[in-house]
Short mmCIF file of N, CA, C and O in Angstrom, two decimals:
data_model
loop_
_atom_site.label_atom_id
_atom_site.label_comp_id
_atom_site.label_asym_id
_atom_site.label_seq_id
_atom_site.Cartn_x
_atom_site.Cartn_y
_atom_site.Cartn_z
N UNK A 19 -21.07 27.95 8.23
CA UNK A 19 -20.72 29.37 8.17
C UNK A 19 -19.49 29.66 9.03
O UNK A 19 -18.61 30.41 8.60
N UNK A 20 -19.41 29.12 10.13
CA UNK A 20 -17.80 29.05 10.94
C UNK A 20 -17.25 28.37 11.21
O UNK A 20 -16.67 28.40 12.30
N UNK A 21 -17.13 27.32 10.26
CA UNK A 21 -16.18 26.41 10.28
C UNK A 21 -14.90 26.59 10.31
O UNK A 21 -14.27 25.71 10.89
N UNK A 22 -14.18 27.66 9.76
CA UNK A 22 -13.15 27.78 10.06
C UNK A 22 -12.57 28.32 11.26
O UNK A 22 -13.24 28.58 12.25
N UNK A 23 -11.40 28.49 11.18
CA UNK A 23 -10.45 28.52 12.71
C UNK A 23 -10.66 30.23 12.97
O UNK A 23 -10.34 30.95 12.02
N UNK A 24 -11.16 30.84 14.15
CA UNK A 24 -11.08 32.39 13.57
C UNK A 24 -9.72 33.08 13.54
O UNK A 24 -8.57 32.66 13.48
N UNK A 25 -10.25 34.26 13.60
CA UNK A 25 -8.60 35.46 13.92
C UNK A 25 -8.97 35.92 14.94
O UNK A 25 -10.10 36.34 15.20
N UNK A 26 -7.88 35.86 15.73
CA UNK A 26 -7.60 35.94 17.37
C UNK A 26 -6.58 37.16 17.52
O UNK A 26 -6.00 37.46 16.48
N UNK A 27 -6.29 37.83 18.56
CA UNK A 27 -5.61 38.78 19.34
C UNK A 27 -5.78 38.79 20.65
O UNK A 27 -6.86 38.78 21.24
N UNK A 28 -4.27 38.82 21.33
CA UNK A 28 -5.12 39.46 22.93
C UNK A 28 -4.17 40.64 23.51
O UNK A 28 -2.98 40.85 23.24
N UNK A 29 -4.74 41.12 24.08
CA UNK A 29 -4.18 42.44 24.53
C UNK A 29 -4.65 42.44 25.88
O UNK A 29 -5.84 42.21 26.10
N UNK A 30 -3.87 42.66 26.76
CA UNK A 30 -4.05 42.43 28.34
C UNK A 30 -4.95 41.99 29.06
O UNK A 30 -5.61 42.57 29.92
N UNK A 31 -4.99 40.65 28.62
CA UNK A 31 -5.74 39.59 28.96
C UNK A 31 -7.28 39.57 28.12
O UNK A 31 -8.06 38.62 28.22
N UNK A 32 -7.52 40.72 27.34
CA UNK A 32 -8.57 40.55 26.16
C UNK A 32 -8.73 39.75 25.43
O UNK A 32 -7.86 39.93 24.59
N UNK A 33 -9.50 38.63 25.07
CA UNK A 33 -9.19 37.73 23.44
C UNK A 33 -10.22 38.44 22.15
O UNK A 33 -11.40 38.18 22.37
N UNK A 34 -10.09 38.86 21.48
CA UNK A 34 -10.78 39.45 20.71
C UNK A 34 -10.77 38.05 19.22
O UNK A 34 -9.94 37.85 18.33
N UNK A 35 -12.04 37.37 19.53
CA UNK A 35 -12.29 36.14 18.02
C UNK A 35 -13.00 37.10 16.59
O UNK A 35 -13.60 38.17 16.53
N UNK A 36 -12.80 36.60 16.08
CA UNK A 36 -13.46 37.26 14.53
C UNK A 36 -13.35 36.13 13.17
O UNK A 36 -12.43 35.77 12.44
N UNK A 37 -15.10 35.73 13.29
CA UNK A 37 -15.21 35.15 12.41
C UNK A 37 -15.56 35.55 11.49
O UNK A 37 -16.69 35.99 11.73
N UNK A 38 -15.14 35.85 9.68
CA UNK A 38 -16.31 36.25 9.05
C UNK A 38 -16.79 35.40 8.24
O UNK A 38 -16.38 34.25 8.26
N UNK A 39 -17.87 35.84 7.29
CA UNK A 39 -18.46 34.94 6.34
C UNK A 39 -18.90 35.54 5.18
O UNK A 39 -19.38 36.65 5.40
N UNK A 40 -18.90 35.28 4.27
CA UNK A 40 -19.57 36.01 2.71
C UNK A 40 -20.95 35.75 2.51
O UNK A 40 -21.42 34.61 2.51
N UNK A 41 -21.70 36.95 2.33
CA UNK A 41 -23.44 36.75 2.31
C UNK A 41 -23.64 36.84 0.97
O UNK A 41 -23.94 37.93 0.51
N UNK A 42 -23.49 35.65 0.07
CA UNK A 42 -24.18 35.96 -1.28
C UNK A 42 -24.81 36.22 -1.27
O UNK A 42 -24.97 37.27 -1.89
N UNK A 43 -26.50 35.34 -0.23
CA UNK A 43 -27.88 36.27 -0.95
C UNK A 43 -28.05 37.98 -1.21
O UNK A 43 -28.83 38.53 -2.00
N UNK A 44 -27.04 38.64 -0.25
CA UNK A 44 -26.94 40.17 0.08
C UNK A 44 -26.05 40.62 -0.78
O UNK A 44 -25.73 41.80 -0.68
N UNK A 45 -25.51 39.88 -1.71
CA UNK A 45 -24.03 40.68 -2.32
C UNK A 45 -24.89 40.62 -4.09
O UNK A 45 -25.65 39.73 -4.46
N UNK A 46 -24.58 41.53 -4.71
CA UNK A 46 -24.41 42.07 -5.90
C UNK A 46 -23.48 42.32 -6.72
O UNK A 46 -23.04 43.39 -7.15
N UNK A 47 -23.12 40.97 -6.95
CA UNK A 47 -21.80 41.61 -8.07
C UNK A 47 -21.71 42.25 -9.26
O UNK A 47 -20.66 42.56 -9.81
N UNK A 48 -23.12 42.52 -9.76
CA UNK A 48 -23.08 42.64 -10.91
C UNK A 48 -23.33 44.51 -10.46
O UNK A 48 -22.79 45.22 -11.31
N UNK A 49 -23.78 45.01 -9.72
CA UNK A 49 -24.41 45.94 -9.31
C UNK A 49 -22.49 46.36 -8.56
O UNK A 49 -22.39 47.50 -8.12
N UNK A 50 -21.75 45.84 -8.50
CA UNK A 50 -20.19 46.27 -7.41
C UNK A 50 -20.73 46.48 -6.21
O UNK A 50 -20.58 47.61 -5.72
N UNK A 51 -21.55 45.36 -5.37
CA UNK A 51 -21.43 45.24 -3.86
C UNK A 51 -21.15 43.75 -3.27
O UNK A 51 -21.91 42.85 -3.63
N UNK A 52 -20.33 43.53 -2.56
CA UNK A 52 -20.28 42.41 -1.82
C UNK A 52 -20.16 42.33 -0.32
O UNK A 52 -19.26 42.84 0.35
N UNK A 53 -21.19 41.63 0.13
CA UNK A 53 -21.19 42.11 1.93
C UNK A 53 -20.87 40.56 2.84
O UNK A 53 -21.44 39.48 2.70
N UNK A 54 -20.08 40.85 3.52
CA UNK A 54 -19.73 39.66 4.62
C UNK A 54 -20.30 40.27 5.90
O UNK A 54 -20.64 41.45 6.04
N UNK A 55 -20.35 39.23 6.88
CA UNK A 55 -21.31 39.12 8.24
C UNK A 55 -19.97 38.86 8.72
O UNK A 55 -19.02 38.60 7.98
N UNK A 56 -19.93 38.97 10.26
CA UNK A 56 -18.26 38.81 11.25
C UNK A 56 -19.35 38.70 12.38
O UNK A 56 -20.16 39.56 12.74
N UNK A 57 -19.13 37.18 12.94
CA UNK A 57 -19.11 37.28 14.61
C UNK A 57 -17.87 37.57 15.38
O UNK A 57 -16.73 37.36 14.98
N UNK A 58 -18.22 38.10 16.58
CA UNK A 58 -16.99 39.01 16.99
C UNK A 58 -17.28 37.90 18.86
O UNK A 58 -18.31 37.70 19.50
N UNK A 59 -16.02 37.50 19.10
CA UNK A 59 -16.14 37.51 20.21
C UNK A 59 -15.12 37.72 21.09
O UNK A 59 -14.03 37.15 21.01
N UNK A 60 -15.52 38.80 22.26
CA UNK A 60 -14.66 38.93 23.10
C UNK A 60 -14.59 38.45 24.30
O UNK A 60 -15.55 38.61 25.05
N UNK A 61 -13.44 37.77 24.73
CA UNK A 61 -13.21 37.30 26.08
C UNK A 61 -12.40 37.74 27.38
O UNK A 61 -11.18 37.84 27.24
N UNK A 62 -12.75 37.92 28.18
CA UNK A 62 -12.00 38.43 29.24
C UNK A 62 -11.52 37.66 30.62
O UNK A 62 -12.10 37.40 31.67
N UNK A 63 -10.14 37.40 30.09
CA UNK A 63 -9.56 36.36 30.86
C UNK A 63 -8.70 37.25 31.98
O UNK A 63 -7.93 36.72 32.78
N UNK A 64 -8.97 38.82 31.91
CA UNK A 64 -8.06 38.91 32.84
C UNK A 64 -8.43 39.16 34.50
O UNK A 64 -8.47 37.99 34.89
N UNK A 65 -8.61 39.71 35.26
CA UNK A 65 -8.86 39.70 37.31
C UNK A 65 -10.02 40.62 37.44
O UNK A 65 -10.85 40.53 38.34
N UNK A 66 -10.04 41.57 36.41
CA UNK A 66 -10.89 42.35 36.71
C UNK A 66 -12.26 42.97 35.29
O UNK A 66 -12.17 42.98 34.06
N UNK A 67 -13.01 43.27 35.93
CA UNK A 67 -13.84 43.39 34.85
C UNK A 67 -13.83 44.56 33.71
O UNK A 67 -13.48 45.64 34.18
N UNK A 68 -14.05 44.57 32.66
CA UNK A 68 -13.45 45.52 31.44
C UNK A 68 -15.02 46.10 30.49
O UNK A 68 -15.99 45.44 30.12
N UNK A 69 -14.83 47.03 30.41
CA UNK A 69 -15.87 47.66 29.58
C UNK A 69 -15.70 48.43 28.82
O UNK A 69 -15.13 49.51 29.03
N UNK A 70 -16.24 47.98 27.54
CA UNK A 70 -16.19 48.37 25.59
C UNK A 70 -16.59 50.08 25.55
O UNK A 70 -17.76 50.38 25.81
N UNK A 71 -15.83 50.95 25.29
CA UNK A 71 -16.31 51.94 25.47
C UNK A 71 -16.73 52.61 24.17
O UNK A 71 -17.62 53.46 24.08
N UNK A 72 -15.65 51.94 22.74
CA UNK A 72 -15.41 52.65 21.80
C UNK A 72 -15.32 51.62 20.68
O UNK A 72 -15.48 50.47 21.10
N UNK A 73 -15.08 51.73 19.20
CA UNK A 73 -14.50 51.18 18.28
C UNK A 73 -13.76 51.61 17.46
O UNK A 73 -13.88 52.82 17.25
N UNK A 74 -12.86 50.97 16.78
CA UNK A 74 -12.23 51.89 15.63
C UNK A 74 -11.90 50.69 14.65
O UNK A 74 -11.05 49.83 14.91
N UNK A 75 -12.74 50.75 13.40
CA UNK A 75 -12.62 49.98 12.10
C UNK A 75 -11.37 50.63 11.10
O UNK A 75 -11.18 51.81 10.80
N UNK A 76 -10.68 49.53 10.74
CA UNK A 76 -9.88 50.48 9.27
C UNK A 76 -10.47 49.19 7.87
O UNK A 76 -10.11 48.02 7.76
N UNK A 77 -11.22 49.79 7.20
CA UNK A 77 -11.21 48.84 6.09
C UNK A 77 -10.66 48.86 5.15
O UNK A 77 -10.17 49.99 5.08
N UNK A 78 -10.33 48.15 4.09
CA UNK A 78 -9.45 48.07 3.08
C UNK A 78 -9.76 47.20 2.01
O UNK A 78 -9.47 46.00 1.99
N UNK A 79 -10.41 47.90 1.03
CA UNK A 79 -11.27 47.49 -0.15
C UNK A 79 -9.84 47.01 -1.38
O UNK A 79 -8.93 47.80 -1.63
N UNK A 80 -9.91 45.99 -1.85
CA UNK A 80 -9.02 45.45 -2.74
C UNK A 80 -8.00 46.33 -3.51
O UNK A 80 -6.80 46.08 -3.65
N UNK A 81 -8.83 47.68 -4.13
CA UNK A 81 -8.32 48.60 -4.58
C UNK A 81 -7.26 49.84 -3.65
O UNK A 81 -6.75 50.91 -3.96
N UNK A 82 -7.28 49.19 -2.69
CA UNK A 82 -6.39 49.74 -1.43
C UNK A 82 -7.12 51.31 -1.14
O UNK A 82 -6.43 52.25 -0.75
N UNK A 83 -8.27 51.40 -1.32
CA UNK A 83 -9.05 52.25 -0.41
C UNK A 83 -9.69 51.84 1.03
O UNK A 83 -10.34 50.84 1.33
N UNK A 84 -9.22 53.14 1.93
CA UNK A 84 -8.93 52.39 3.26
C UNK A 84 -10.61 53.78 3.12
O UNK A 84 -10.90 54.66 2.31
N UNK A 85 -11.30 53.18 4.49
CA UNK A 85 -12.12 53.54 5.55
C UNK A 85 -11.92 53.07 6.98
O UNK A 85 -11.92 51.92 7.42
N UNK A 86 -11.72 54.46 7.71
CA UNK A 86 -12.09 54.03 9.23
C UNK A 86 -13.39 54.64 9.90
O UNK A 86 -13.91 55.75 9.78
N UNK A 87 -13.55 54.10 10.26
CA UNK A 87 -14.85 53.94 11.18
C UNK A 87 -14.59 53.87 12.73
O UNK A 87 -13.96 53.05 13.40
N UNK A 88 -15.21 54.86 13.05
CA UNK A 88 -15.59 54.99 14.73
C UNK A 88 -16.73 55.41 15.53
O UNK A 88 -17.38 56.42 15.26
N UNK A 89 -16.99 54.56 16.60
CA UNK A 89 -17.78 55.21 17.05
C UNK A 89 -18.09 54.38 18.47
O UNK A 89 -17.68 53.23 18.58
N UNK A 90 -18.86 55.05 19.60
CA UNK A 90 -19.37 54.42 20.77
C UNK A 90 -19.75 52.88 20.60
O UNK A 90 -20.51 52.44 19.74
N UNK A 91 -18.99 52.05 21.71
CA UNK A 91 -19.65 50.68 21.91
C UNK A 91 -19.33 50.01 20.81
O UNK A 91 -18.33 50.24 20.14
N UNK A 92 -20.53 48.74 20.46
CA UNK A 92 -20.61 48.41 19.32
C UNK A 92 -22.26 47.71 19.35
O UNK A 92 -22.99 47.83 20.33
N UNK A 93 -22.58 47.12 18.34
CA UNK A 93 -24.36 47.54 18.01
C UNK A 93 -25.37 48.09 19.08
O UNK A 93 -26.41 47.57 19.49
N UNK A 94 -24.54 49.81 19.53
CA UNK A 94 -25.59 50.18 20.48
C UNK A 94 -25.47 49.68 22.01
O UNK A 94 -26.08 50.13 22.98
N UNK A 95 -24.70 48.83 21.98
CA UNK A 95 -24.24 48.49 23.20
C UNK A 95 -22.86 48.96 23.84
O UNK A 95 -21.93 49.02 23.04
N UNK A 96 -22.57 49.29 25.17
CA UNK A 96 -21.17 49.69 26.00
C UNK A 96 -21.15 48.42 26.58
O UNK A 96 -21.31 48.55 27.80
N UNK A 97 -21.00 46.97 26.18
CA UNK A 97 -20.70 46.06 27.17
C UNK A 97 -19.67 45.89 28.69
O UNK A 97 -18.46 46.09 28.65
N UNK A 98 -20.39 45.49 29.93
CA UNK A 98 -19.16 45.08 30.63
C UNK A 98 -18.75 44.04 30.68
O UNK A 98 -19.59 43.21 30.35
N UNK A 99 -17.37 43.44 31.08
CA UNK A 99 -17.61 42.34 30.29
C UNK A 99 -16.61 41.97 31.78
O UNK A 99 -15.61 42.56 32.18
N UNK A 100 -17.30 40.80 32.36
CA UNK A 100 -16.62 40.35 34.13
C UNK A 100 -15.35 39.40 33.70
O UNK A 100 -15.37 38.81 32.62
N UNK A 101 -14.06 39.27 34.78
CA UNK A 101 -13.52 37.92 34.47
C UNK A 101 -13.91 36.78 34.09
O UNK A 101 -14.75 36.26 34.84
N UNK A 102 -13.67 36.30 33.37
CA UNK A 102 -14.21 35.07 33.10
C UNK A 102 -15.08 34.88 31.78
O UNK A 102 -15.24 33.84 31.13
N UNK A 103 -15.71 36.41 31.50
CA UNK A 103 -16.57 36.47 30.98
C UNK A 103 -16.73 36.85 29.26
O UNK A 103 -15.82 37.48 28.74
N UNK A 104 -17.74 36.50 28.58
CA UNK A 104 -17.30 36.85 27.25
C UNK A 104 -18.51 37.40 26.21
O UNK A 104 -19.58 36.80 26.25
N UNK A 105 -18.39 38.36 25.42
CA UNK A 105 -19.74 39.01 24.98
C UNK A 105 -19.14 39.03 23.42
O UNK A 105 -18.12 39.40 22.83
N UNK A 106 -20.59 38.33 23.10
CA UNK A 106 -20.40 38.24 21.11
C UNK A 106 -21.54 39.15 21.01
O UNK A 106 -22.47 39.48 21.75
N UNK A 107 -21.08 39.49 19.62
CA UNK A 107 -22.45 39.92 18.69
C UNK A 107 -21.82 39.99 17.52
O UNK A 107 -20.60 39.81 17.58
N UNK A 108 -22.39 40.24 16.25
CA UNK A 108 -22.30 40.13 14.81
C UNK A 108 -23.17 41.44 14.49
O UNK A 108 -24.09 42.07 15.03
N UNK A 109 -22.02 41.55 12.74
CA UNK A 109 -22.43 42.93 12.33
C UNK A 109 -21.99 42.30 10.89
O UNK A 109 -21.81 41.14 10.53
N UNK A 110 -21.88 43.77 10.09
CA UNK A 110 -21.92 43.11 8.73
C UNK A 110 -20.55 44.50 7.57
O UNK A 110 -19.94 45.55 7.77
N UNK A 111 -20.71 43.77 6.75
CA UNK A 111 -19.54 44.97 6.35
C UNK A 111 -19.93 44.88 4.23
O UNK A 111 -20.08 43.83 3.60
N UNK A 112 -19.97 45.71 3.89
CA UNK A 112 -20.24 45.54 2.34
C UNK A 112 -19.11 46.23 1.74
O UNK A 112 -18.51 46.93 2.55
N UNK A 113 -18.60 46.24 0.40
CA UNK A 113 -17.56 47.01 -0.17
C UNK A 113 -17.49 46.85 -1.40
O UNK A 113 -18.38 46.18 -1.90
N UNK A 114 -16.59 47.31 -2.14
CA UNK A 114 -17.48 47.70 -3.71
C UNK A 114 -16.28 46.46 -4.40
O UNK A 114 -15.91 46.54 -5.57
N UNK A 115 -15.96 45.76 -3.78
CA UNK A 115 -14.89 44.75 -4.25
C UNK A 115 -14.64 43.24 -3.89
O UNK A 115 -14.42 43.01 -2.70
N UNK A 116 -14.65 42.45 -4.55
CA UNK A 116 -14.99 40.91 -3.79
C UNK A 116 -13.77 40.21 -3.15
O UNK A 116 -13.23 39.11 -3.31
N UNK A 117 -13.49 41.67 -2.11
CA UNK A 117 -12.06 41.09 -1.11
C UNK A 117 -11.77 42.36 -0.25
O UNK A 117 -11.79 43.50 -0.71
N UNK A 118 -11.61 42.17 0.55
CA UNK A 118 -10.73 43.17 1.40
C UNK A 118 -10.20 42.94 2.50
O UNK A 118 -10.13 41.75 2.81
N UNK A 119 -9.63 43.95 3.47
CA UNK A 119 -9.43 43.57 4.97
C UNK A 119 -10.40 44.10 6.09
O UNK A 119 -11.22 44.96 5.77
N UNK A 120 -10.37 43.81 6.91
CA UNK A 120 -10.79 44.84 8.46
C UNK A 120 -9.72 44.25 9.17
O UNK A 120 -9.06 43.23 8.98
N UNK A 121 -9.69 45.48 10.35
CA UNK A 121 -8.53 45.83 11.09
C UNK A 121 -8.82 46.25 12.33
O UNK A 121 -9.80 46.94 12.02
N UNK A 122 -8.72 46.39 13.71
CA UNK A 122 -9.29 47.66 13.98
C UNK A 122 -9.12 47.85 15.85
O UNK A 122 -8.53 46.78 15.94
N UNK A 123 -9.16 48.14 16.71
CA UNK A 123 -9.53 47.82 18.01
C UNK A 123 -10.77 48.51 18.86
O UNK A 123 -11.44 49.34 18.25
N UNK A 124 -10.99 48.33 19.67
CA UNK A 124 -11.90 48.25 20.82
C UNK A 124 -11.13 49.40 21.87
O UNK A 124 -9.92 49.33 22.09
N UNK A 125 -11.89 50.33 22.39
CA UNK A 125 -11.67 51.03 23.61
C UNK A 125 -11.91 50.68 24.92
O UNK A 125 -12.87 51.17 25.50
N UNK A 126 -11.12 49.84 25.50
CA UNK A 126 -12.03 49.58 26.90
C UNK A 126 -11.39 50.11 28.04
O UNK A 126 -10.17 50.23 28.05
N UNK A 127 -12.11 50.46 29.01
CA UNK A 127 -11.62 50.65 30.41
C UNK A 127 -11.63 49.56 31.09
O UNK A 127 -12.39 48.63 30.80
N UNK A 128 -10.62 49.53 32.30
CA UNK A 128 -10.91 48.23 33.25
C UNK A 128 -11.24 48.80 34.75
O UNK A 128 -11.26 50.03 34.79
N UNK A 129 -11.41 48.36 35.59
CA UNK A 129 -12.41 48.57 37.33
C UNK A 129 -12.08 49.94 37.69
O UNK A 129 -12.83 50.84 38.08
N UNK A 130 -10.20 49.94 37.38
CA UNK A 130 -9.74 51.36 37.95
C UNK A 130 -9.89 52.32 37.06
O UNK A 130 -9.43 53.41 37.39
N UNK A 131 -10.39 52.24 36.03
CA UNK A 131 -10.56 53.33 35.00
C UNK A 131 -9.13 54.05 34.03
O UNK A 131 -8.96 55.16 33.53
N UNK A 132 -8.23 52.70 34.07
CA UNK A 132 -7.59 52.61 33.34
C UNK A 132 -7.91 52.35 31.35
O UNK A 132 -8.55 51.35 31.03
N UNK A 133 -7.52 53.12 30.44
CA UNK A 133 -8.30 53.07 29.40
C UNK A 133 -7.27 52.23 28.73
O UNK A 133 -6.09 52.52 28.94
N UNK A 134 -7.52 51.30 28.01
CA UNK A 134 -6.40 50.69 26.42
C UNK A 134 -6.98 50.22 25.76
O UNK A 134 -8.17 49.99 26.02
N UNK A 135 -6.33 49.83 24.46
CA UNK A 135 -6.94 49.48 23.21
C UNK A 135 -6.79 47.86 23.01
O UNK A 135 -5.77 47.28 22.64
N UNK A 136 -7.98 47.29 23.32
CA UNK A 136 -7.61 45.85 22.64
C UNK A 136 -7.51 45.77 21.06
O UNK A 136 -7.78 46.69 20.29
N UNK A 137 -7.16 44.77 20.79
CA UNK A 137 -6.73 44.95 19.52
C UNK A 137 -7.33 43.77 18.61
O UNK A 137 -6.95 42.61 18.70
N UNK A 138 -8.69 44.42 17.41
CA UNK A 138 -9.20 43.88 16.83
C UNK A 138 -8.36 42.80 15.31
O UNK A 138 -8.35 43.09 14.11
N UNK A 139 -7.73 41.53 16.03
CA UNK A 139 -7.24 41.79 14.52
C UNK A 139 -7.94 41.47 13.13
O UNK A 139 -9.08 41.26 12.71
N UNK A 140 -6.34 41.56 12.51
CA UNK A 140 -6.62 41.63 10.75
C UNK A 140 -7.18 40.28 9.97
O UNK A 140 -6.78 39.13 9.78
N UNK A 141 -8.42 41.15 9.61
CA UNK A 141 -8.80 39.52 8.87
C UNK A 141 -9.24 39.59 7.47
O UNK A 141 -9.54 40.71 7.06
N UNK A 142 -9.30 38.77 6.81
CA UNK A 142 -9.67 38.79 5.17
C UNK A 142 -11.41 38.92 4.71
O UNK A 142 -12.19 38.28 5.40
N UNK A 143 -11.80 39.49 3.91
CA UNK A 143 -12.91 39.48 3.56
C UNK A 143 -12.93 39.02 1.82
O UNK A 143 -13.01 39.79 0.86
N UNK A 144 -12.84 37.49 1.81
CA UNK A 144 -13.20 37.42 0.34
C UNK A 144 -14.25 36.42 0.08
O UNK A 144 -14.69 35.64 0.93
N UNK A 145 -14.66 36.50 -1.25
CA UNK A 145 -15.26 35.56 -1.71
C UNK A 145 -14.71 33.94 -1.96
O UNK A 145 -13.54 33.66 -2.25
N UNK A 146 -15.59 33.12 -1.81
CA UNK A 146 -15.23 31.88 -1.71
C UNK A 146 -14.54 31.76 -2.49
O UNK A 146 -15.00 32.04 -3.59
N UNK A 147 -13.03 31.27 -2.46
CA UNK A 147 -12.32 30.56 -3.62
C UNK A 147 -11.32 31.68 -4.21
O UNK A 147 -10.66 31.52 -5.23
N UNK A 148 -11.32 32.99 -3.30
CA UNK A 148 -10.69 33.85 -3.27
C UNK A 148 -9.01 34.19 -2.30
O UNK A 148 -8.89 33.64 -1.21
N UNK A 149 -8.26 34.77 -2.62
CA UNK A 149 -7.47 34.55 -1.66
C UNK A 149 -7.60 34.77 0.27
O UNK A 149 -8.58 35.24 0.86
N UNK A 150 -6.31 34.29 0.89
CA UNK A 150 -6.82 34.05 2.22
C UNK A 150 -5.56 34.80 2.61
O UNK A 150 -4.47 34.47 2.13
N UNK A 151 -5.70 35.81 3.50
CA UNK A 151 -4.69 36.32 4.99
C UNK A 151 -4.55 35.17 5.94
O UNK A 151 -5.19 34.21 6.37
N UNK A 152 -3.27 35.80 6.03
CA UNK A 152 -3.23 34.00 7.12
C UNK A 152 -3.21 35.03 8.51
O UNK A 152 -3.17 34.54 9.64
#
C-alpha cells in the first residue's frame, strides 16, 4: 500500500509526507464513487515545538471541480508536535471521479505563538494504471 516514494513539503522546518492509496473494496464505480486513504506524516525538525491548530483541503475532482475543506486540527486531534518529533494519522477522501488532486496546508503555531501555514503538498488521487503528478 506505500510502496511508493511519498509527496513531501517543508515549510519552516515542517516536513509534511503524504502517502495515498486507492480503496477498491470502498470505491463504486459503477455507482460514480471512488475513495483513496492518505497517511499523512508530519515532522518537526525545527528548535522548537509546533502545534496543528487548523486545516485547509482544496480538492480537485478530474472534472476540475474544486472543494475546500476546513476545519480544527485534524481527526479530532490539535497535535503538539516537539523537535524532533513526528505525528501521523490517516484519513480518507472519495470523489465522483477515478482521479483527482488534494492540496492543502496545516495551521500551526510554534512556542512563541507565532502562527504559519505549513504546506500540505499536491498529490494525485488515481486509480491504478491511471495517470501520475509528479
Amino acid at each position: 500500500m506505500h510502496d511508493a516514494r511519498p509527496y513531501e513539503a517543508e515549510t519552516d522546518g515542517v516536513i509534511v509526507r503524504v502517502r495515498p492509496s486507492y480503496l477498491a473494496g470502498q470505491s463504486d464505480p459503477d455507482e460514480g464513487r471512488w475513495v483513496w486513504a492518505y497517511q499523512v506524516e508530519i515532522e518537526n525538525r525545527g528548535s522548537q515545538a509546533v502545534q496543528l491548530m487548523a486545516r485547509r483541503w482544496i480538492i480537485t475532482d478530474a472534472t476540475g471541480h474544486v472543494e475546500t475543506v476546513r476545519g480544527p486540527g485534524v481527526v479530532g486531534e490539535q497535535p503538539l508536535i516537539g523537535p524532533g518529533d513526528s505525528y501521523s494519522y490517516a484519513s480518507g477522501c472519495p470523489l465522483p471521479t477515478p482521479s483527482g488532486t488534494m492540496e492543502g496546508a496545516y495551521v500551526m503555531t510554534d512556542a512563541t505563538g507565532r502562527e504559519f501555514e505549513a504546506t500540505i503538498p499536491a498529490f494525485s488521487l488515481d486509480v491504478p494504471g491511471g495517470r501520475v503528478l509528479n
